[in-house]
JSON list of C-alpha atoms in Angstrom, two decimals:
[
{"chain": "M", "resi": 1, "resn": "UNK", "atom": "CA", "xyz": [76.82, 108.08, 104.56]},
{"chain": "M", "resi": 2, "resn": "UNK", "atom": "CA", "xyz": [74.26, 105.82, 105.52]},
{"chain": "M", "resi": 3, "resn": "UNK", "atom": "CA", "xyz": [72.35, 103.69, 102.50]},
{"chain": "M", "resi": 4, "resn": "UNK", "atom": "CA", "xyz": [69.91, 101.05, 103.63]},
{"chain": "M", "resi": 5, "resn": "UNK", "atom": "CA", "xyz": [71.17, 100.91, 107.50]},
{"chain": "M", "resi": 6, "resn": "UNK", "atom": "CA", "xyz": [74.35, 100.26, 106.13]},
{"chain": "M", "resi": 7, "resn": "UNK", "atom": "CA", "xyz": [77.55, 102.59, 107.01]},
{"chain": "M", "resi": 8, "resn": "UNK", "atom": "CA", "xyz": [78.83, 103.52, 103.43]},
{"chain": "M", "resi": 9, "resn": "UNK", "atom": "CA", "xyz": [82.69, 105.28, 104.26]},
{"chain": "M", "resi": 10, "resn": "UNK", "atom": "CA", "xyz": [84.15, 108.03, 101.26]},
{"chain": "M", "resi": 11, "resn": "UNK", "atom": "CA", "xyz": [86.75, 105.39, 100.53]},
{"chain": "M", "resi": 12, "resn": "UNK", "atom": "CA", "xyz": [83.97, 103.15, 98.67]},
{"chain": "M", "resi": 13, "resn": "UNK", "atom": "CA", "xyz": [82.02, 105.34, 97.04]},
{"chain": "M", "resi": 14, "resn": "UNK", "atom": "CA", "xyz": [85.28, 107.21, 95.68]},
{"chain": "M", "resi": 15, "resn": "UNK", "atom": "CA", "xyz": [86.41, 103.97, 94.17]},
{"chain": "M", "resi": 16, "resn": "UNK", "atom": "CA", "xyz": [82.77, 103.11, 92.82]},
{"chain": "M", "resi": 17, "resn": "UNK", "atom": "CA", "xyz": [82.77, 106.04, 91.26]},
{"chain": "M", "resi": 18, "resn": "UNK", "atom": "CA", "xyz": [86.05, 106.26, 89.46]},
{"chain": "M", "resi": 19, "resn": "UNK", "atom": "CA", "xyz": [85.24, 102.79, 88.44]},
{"chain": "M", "resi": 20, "resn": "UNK", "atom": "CA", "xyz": [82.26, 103.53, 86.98]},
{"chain": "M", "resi": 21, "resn": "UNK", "atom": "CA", "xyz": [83.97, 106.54, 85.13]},
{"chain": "M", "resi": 22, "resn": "UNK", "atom": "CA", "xyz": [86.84, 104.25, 84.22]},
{"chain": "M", "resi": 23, "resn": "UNK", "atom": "CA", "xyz": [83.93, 101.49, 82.53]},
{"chain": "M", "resi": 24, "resn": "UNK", "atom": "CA", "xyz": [82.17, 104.80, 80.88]},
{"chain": "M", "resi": 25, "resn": "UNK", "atom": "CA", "xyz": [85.67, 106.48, 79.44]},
{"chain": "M", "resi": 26, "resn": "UNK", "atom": "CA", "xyz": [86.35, 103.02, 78.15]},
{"chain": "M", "resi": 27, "resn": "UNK", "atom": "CA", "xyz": [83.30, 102.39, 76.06]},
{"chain": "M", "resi": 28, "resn": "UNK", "atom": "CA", "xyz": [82.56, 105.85, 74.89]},
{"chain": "M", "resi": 29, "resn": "UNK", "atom": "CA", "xyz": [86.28, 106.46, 73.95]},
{"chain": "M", "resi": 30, "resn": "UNK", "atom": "CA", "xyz": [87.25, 102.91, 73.09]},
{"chain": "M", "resi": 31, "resn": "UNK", "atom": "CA", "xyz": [90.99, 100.92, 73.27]},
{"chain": "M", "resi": 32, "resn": "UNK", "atom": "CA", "xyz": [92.58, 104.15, 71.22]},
{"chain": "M", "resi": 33, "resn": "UNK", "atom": "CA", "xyz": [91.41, 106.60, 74.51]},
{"chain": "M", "resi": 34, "resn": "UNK", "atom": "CA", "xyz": [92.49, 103.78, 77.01]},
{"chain": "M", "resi": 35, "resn": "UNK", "atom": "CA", "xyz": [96.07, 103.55, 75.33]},
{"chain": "M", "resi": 36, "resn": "UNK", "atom": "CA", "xyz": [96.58, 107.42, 75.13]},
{"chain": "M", "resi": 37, "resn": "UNK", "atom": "CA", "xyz": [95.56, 108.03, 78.74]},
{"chain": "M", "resi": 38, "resn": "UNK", "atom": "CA", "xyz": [97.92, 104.98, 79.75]},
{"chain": "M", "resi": 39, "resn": "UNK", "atom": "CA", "xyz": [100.93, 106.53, 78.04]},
{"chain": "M", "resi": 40, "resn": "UNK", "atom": "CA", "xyz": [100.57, 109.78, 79.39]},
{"chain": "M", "resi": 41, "resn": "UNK", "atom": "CA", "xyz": [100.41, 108.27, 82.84]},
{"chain": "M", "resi": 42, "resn": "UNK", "atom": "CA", "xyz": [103.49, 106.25, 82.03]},
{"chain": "M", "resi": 43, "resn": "UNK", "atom": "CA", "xyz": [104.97, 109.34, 81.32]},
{"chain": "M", "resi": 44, "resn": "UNK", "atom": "CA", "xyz": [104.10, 111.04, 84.43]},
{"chain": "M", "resi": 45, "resn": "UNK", "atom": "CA", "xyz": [105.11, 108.36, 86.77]},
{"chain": "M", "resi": 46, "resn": "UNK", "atom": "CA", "xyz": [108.52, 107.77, 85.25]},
{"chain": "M", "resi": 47, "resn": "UNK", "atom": "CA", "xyz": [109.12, 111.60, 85.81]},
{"chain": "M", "resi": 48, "resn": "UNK", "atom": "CA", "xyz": [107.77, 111.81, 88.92]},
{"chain": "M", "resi": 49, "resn": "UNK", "atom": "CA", "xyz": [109.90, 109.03, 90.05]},
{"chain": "M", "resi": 50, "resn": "UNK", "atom": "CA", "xyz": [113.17, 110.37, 88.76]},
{"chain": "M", "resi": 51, "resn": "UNK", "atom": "CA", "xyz": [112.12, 113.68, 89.99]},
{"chain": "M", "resi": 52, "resn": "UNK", "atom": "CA", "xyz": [111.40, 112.36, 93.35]},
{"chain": "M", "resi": 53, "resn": "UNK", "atom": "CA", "xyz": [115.17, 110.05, 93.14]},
{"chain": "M", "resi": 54, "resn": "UNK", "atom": "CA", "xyz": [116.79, 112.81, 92.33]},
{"chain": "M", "resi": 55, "resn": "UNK", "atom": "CA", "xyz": [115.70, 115.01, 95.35]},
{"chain": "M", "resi": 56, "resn": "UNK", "atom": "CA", "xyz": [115.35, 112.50, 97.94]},
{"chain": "M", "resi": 57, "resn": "UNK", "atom": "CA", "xyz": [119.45, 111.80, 97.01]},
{"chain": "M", "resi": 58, "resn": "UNK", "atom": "CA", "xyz": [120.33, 115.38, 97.50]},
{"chain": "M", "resi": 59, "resn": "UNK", "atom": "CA", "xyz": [118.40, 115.85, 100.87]},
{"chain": "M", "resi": 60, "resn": "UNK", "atom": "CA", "xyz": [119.88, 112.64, 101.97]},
{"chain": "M", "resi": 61, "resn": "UNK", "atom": "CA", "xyz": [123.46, 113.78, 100.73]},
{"chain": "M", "resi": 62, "resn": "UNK", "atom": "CA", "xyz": [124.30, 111.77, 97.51]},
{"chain": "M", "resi": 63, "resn": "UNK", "atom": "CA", "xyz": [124.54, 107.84, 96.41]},
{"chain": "M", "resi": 64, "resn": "UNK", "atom": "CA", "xyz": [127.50, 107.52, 99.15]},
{"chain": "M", "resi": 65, "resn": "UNK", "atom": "CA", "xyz": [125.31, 108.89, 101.76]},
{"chain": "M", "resi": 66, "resn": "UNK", "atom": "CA", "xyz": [122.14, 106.07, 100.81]},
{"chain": "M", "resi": 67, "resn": "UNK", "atom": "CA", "xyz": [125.17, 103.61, 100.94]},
{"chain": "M", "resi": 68, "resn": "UNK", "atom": "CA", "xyz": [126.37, 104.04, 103.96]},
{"chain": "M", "resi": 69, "resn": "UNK", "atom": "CA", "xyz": [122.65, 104.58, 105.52]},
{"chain": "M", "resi": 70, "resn": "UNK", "atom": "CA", "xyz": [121.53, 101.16, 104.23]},
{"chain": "M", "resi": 71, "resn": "UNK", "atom": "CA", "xyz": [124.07, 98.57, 103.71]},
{"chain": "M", "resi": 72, "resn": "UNK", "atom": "CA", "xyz": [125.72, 97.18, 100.87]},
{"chain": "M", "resi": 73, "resn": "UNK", "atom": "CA", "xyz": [123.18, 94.08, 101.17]},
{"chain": "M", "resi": 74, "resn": "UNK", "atom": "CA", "xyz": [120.68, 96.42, 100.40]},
{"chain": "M", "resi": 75, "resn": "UNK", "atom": "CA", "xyz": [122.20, 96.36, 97.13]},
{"chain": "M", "resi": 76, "resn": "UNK", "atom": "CA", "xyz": [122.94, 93.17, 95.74]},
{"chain": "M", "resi": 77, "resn": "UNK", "atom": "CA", "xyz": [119.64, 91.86, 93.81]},
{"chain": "M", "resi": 78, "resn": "UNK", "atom": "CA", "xyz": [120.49, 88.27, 94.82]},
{"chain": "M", "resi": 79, "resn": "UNK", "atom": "CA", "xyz": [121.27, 87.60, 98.44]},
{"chain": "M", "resi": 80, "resn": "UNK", "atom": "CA", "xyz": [122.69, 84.72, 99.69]},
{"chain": "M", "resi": 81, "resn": "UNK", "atom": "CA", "xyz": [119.98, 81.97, 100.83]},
{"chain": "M", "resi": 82, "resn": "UNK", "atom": "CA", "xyz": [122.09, 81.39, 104.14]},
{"chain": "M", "resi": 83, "resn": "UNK", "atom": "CA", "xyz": [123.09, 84.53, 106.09]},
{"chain": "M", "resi": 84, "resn": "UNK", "atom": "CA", "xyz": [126.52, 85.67, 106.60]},
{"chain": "M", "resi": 85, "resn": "UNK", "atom": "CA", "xyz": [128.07, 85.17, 110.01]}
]
């Protein structure tokens, strides 16, 4: 789209818009609306993400399988500061 000689791409006026609906669902429905829609998509991304553990594990073969592919360094949360020789 082209507005004013400038080259406008979908990716901009996608997120104008939803920004604009986001402002406009915020004001009309107030804090109450905001904190309903934000625990239903709490909700949906913590069961999409244990949906999507769970299957990515059984097409990779199981928690042994991820462990060998990786590393056990990929699994400590704090690594050393100097590397291992």
């Amino acid at each position: 789209m082209t507005i004013g000689g400038h080259v406008i791409d979908s990716f901009w006026i996608g997120s104008v818009i939803v920004i604009a609906l986001t402002g406009l669902y915020t004001v009309v429905g107030g804090m109450r609306a905001v904190a309903y829609t934000d625990a239903v998509q709490v909700a949906i991304l913590i069961g999409g993400s244990a949906l999507l553990t769970v299957y990515g594990l059984h097409i990779l073969g199981g928690w042994s399988a991820l462990r060998t592919i990786c590393g056990s360094d990929m699994f400590n949360l704090w690594k050393p500061l100097m590397p291992r020789e």
